[in-house]
Coordinates of C-alpha atoms in Angstrom, one line a residue:
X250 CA -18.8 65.2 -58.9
X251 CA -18.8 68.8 -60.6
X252 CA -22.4 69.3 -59.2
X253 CA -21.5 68.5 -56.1
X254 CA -18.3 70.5 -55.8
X255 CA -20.4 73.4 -57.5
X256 CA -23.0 73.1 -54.5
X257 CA -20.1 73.3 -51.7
X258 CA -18.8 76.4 -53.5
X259 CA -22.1 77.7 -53.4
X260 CA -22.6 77.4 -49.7
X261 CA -19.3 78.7 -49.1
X262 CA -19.5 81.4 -51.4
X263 CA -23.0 82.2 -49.2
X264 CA -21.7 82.3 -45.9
X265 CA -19.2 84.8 -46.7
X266 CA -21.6 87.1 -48.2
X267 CA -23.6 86.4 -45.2
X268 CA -20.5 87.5 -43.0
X269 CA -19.3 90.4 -45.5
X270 CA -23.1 91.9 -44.8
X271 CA -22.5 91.6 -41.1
X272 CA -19.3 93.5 -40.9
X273 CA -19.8 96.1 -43.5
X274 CA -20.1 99.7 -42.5
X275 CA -23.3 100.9 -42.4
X276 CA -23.4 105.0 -43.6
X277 CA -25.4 107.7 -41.4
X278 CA -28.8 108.1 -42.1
X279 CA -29.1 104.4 -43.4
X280 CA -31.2 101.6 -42.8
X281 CA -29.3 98.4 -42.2
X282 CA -29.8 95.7 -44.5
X283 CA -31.7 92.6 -42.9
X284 CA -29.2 89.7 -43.2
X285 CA -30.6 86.1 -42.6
X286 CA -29.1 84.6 -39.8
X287 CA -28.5 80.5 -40.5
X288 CA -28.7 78.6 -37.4
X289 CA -25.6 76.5 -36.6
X290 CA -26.4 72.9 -35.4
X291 CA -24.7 71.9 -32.1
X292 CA -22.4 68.6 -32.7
X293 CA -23.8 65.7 -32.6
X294 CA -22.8 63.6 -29.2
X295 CA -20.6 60.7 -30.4
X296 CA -20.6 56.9 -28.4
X297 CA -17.2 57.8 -27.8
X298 CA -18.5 61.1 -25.8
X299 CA -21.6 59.0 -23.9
X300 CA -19.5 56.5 -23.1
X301 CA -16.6 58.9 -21.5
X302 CA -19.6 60.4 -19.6
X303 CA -20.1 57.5 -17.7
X304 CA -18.8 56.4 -14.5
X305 CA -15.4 54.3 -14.6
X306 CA -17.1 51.6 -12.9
X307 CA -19.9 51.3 -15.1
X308 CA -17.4 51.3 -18.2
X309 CA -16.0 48.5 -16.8
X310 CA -18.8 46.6 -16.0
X311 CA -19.7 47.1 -19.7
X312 CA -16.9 46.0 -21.2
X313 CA -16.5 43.0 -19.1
X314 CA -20.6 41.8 -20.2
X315 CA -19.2 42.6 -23.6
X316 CA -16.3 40.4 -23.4
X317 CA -19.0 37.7 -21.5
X318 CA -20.9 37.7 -25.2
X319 CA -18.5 37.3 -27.1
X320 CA -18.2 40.4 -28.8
X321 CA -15.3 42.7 -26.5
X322 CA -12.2 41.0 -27.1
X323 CA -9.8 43.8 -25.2
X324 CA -8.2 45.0 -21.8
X325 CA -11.1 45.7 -19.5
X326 CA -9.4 48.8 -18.1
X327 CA -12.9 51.2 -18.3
X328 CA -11.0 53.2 -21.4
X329 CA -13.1 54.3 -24.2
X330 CA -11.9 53.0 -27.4
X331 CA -12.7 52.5 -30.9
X332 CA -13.1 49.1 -29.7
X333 CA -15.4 49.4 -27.3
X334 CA -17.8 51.2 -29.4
X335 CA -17.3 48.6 -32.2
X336 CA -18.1 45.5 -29.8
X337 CA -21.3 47.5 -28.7
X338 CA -22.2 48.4 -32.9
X339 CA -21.8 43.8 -33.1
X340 CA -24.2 43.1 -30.4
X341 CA -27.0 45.7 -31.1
X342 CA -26.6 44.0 -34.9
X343 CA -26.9 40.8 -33.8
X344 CA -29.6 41.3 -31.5
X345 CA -31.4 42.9 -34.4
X346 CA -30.9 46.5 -33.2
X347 CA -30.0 49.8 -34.7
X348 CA -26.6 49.9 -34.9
X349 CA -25.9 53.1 -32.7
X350 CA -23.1 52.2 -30.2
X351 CA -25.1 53.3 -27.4
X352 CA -27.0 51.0 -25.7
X353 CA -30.2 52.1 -24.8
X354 CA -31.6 51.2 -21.1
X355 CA -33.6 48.0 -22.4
X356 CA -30.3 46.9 -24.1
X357 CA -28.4 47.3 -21.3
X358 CA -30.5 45.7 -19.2
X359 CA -30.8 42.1 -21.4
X360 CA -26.5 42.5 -21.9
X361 CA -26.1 42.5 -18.2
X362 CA -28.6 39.8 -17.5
X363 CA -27.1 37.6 -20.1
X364 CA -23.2 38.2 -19.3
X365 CA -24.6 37.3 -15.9
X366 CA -26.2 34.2 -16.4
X367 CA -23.1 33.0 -18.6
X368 CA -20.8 33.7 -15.2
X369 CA -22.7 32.2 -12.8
X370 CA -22.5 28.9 -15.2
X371 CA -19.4 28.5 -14.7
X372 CA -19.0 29.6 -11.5
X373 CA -16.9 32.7 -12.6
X374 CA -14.8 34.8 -9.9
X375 CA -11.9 37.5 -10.1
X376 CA -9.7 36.2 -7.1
X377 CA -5.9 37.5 -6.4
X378 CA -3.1 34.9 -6.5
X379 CA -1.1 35.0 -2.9
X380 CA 2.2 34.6 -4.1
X381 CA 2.6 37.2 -6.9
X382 CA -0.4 39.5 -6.5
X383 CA -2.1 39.0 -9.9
X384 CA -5.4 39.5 -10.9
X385 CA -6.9 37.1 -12.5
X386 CA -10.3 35.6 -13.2
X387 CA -11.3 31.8 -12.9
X388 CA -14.4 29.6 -14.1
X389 CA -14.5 27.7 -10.7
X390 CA -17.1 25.1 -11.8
X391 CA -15.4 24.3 -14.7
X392 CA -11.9 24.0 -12.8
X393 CA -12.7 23.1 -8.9
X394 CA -8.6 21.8 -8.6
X395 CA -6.0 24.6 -7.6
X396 CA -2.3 24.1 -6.5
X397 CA -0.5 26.8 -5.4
X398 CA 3.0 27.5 -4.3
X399 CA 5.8 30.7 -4.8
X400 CA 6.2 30.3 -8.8
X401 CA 2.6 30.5 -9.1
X402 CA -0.9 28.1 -9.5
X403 CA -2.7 26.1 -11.5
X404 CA -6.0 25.3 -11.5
X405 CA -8.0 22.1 -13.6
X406 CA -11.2 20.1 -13.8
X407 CA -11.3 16.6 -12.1
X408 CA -10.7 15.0 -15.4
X409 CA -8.0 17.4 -16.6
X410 CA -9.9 18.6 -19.7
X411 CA -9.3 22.0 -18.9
X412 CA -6.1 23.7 -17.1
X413 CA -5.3 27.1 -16.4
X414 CA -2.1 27.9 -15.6
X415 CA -0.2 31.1 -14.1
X416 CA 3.2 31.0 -13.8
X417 CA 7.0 33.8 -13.2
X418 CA 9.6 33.7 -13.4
X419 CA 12.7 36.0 -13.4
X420 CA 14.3 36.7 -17.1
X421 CA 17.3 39.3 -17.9
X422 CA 16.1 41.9 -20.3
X423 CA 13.1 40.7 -21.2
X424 CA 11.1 41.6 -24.6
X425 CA 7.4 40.5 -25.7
X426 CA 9.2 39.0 -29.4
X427 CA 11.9 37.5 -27.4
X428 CA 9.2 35.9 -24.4
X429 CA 6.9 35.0 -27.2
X430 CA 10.0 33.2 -29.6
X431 CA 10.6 31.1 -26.3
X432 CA 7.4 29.9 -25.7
X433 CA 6.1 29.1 -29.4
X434 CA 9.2 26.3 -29.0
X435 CA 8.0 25.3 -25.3
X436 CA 7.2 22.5 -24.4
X437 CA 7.8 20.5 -27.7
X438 CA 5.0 19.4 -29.9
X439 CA 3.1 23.1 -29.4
X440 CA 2.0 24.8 -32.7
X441 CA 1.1 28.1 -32.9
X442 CA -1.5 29.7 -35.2
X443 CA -1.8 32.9 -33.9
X444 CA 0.6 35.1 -32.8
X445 CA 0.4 38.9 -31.0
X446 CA 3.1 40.8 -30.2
X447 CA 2.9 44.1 -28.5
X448 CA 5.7 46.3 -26.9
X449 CA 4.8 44.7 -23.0
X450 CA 3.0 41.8 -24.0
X451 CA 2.2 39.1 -26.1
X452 CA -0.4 36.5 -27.6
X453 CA -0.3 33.3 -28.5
X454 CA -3.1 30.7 -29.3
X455 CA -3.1 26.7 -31.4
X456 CA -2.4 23.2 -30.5
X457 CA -0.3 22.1 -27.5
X458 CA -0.6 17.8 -28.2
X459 CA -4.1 17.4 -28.1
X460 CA -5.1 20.5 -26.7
X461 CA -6.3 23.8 -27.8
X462 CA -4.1 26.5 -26.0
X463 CA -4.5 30.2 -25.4
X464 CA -1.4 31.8 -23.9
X465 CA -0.9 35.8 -22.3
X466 CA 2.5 36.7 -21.6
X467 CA 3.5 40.4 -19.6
X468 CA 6.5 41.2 -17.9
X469 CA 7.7 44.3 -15.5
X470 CA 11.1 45.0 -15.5
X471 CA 13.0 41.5 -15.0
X472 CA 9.6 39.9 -13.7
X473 CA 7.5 37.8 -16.4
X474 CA 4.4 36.7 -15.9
X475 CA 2.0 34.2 -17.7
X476 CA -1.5 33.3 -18.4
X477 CA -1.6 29.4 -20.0
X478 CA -5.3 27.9 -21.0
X479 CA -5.8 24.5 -21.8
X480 CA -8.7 22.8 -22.8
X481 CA -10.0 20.0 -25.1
X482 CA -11.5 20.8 -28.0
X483 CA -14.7 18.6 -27.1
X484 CA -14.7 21.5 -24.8
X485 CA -14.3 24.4 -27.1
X486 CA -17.7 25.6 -27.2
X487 CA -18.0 25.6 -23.5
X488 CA -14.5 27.2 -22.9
X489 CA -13.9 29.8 -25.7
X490 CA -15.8 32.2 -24.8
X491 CA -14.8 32.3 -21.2
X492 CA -11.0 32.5 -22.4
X493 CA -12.0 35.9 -23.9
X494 CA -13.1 37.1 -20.3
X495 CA -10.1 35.1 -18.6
X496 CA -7.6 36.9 -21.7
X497 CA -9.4 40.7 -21.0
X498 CA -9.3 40.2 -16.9
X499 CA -5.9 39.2 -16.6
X500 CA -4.1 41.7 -14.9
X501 CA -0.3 40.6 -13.4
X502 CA 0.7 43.7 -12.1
X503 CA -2.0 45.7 -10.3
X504 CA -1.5 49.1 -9.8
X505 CA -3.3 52.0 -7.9
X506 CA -6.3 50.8 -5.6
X507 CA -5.0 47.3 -6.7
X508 CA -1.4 47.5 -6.2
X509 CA 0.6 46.3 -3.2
X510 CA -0.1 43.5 -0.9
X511 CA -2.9 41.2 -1.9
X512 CA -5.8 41.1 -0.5
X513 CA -6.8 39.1 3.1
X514 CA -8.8 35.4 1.9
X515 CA -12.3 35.5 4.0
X516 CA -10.9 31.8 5.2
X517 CA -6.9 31.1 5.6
X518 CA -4.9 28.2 5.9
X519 CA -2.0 27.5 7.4
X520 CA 0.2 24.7 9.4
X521 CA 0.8 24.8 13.3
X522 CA 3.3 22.9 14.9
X523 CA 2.5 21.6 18.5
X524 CA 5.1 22.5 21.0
X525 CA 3.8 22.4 24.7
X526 CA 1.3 19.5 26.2
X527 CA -0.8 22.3 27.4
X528 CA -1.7 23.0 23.8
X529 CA 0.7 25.7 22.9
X530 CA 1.1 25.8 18.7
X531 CA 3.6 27.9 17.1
X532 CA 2.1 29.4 13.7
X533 CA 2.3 31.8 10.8
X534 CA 1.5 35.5 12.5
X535 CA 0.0 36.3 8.9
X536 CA -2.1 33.5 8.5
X537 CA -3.9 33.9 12.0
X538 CA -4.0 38.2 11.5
X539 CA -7.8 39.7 11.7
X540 CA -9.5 36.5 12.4
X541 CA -12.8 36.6 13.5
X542 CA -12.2 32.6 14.8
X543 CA -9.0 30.6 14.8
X544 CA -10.0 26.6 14.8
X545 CA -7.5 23.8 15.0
X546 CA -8.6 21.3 13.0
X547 CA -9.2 18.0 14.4
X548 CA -9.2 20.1 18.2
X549 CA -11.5 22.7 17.8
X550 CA -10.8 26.3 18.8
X551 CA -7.9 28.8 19.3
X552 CA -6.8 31.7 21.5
X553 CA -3.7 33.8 19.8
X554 CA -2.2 34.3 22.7
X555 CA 1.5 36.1 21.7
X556 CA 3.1 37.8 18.8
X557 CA 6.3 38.2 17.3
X558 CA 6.1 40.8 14.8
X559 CA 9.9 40.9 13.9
X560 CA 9.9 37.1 13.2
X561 CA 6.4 36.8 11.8
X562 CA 5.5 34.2 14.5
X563 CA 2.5 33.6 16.5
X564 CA 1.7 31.5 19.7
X565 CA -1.7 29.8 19.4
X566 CA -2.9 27.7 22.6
X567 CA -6.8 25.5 22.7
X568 CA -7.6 24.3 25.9
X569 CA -8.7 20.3 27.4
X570 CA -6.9 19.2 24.1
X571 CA -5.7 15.5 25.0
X572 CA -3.5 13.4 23.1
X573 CA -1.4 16.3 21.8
X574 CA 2.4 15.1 21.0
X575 CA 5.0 18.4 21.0
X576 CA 7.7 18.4 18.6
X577 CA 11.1 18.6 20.6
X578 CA 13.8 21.3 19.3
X579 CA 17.2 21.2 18.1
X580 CA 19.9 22.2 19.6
X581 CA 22.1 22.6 16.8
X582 CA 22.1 25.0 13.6
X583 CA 21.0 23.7 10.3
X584 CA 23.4 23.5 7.6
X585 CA 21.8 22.5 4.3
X586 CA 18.8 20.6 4.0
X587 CA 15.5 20.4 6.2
X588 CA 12.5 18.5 5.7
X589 CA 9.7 20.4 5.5
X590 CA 6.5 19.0 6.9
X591 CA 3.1 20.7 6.9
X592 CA -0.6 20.7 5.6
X593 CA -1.1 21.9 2.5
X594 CA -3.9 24.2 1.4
X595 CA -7.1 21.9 0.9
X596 CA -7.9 23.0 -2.5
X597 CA -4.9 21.5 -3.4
X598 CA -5.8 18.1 -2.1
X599 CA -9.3 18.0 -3.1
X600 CA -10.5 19.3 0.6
X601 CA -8.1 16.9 2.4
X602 CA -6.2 17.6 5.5
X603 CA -2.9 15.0 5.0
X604 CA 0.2 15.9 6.2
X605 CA 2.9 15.9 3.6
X606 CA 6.8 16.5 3.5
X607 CA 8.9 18.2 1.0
X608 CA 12.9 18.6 0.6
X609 CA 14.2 22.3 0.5
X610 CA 17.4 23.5 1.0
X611 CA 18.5 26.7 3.1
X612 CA 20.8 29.6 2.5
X613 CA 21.2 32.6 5.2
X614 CA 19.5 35.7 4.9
X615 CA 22.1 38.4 4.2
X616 CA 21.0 40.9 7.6
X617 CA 19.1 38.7 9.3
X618 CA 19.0 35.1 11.5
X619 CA 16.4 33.9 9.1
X620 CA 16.8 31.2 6.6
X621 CA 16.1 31.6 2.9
X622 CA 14.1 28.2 1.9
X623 CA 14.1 27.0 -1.5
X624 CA 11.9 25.6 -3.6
X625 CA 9.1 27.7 -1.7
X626 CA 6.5 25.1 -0.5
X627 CA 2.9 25.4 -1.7
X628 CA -0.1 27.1 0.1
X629 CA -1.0 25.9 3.3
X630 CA 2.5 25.2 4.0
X631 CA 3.7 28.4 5.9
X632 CA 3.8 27.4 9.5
X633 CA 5.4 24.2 8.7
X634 CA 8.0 22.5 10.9
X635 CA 11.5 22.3 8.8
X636 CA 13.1 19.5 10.6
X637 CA 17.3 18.4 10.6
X638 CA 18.7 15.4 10.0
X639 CA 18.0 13.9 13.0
X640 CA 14.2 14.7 12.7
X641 CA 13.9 17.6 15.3
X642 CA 12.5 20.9 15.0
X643 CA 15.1 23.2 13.6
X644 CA 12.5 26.1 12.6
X645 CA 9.2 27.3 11.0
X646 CA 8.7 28.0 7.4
X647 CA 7.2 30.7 6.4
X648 CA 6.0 31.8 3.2
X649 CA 6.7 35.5 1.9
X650 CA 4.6 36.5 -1.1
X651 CA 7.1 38.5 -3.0
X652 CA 6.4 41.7 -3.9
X653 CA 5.7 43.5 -7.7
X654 CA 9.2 43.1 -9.2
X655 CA 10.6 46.8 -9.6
X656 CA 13.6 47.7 -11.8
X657 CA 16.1 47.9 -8.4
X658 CA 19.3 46.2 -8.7
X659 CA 18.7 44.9 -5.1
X660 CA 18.3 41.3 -4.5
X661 CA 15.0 39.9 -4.3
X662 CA 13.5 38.8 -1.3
X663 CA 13.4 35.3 -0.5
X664 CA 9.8 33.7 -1.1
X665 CA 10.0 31.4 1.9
X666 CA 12.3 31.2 4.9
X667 CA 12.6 28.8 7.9
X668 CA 13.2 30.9 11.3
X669 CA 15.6 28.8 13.4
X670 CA 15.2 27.1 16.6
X671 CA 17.0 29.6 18.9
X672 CA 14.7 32.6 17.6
X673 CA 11.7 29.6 18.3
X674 CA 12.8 29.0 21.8
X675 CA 13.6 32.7 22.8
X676 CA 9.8 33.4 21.9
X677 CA 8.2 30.7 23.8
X678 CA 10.1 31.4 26.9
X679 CA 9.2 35.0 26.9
X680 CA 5.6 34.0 27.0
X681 CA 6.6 31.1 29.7
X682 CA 6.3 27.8 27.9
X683 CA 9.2 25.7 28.5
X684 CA 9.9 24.2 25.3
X685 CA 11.7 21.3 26.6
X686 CA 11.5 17.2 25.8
X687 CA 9.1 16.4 23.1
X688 CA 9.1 13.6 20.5
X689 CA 10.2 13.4 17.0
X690 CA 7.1 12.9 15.4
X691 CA 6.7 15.8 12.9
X692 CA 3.5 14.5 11.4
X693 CA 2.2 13.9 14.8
X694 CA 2.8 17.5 16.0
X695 CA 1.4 19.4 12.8
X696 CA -1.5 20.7 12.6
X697 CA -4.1 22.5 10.7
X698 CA -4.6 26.2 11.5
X699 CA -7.8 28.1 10.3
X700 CA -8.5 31.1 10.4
X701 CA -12.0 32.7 9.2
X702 CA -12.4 36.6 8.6
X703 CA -15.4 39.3 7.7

């Protein structure tokens, strides 16, 4: 210890005499003294500094093949971090490497290729759920099942072995303690292990009955948002490593180049409800925006014909149809209750195309003649004809994807309304279809609308 203290005062002691001989005087008539310059070494380049030299998106695509090997277990968000550099130092060690946290072109090479192959085996895509906007991403060979509607979707193998679930909801001064307290105690029978808790979000993983859970909780002013994984734990060595991925891509409130509206499926579903014998269909005006083909299934294709921007309608028509049954109108204002019959989205019915009804109730829209429809029906279902009591077409339900929740005192916006029979009729006689007679045959009258984009 003294020698080596005795060596640092040495050196110290030697640069100042070096810099004393620099800035001395030097009297007339003298030679200056030769002073030994000592060559400073440039600072070494840390990971930290490579890495922030690199492009965002290649940062990103790094840490996400980390997280695909196991070793990244954090927010891909293209930050450099302690982290980062640490899940790089664990896979050059246990690919027998120098530990450098840099990867070297070769290494990079083999971590992409292997992250790669590990996606495409289970079928791994980062898709945008309608009705919130979240970002989220999903082994689709390993869960081929969704289900979708306004509170959210779950998706789950044939067998229900594995289940991933995203669900909101709206909660009055939320914290990550007090969200993660509630859900350590819901549903019964769910023991927690592990427990995270972070100032605007939380972790928790164990045993939910037989299962093995994984659970990621966030929440934006009063809107909560969660990430649930299920799985077996025969499946555990299949599934684990892809719930790191799921955990680190899981992003419920998108912001920037991600934030606002999600974006446009290549292929949309939707319900149409027949309403002329000439083929005229009333239908979502979102679902059949920027289609490349509109097809009526079971009829073939579809001309969009009219708009009604205000009412988010549109006026489909297919020509040389036959056997087509129109839905007759009410006459009278709904009250309470509709029946709400439609087709829902086919991954929700294992590619099937039955058409189903569901009970909702209506409130009016403060401002407007629209119809807030509660419980929000699932995917597929916007379009849908919400039929009175006596059976008759008393509007169209639409679904409204709700928007990020802010931290306005306004009310929210309803996720689904029904557009009433008098705005229905008003449209179709503008665009000269008399709307008249017609049976009572919801199920006969609904039908699927598809619509395929770039």
């Amino acid at each position: 210890m003294r020698s080596m203290l005795a060596a640092i005062l040495m050196f110290v002691a030697h640069i100042a005499s070096a810099q004393a001989q620099m800035t001395a005087p030097v009297t007339a008539g003298a030679k200056p003294k030769a002073v030994a310059t000592i060559p400073v070494r440039p600072a070494l380049q840390t990971p930290a500094d490579t890495a922030n030299a690199m492009a965002q998106s290649e940062r990103l695509a790094l840490q996400s093949d980390l997280a695909w090997v196991g070793e990244y277990n954090g927010a891909i968000t293209g930050e450099v971090s302690e982290r980062m550099v640490a899940a790089i130092k664990e896979y050059q060690k246990a690919k027998g490497g120098k530990q450098t946290g840099v990867l070297n072109p070769q290494e990079r090479s083999v971590l992409a290729e292997t992250a790669r192959r590990k996606q495409e085996g289970v079928g791994w895509k980062i898709v945008t759920d309608p009705a919130t906007g979240a970002r989220l991403g999903i082994p689709t060979k390993l869960v081929p099942q969704q289900a979708s509607d306004a509170n959210g979707a779950k998706w789950s193998s044939p067998s229900g072995t594995v289940q991933i679930v995203l669900t909101r909801r709206k909660e009055a001064g939320p914290t990550a303690a007090k969200l993660a307290d509630q859900e350590k105690k819901e549903p019964a029978g769910r023991t927690v292990d592990y427990t995270v808790v972070k100032p605007d979000f939380f972790v928790l993983s164990g045993l939910q009955g037989l299962k093995k859970f994984y659970l990621r909780g966030m929440f934006k002013g009063d809107e909560v948002r969660i990430l649930t994984i299920l799985y077996d734990q025969a499946t555990e060595n299949t599934v684990e490593p892809v719930v790191i991925a799921m955990s680190s891509a899981f992003n419920p409130f998108p912001t920037g180049a991600q934030a606002g509206p999600p974006p446009r499926r290549t292929v949309d579903y939707g319900t149409g409800i027949v309403v002329g014998e000439d083929g005229t269909i009333i239908a979502d005006r979102e679902v059949t925006e920027g289609c490349l083909a509109i097809t009526i299934g079971g009829f073939g294709p579809a001309d969009r014909v009219a708009e009604d921007r205000e009412h988010g309608l549109a006026l489909l028509r297919i020509y040389g149809a036959r056997g087509l049954k129109p839905l007759a109108l009410s006459d009278g204002a709904v009250r309470s209750g509709v029946d709400v019959t439609g087709i829902a989205d086919p991954q929700s019915q294992g590619g099937g195309a039955a058409v189903t009804s569901v009970k909702g109730s209506v409130t009016q829209v403060a401002g407007s003649s629209d119809l807030a429809l509660a419980p929000a029906p699932a995917l597929g279902f916007s379009g849908a004809a919400a039929l009175d009591s006596d059976g008759k077409l008393a509007g169209i339900a639409l679904l409204k994807p709700m928007l990020v929740a802010g931290t306005s005192n306004a009310p929210a916006a309803p996720q689904a309304v029904v557009v009433p029979s008098d705005t229905l009729r008003d449209f179709l006689k503008a665009n000269g279809v008399n709307a008249s007679g017609g049976s009572e045959d919801a199920k006969a009258a609904a039908v699927r609308v598809i619509c395929v984009r770039k």
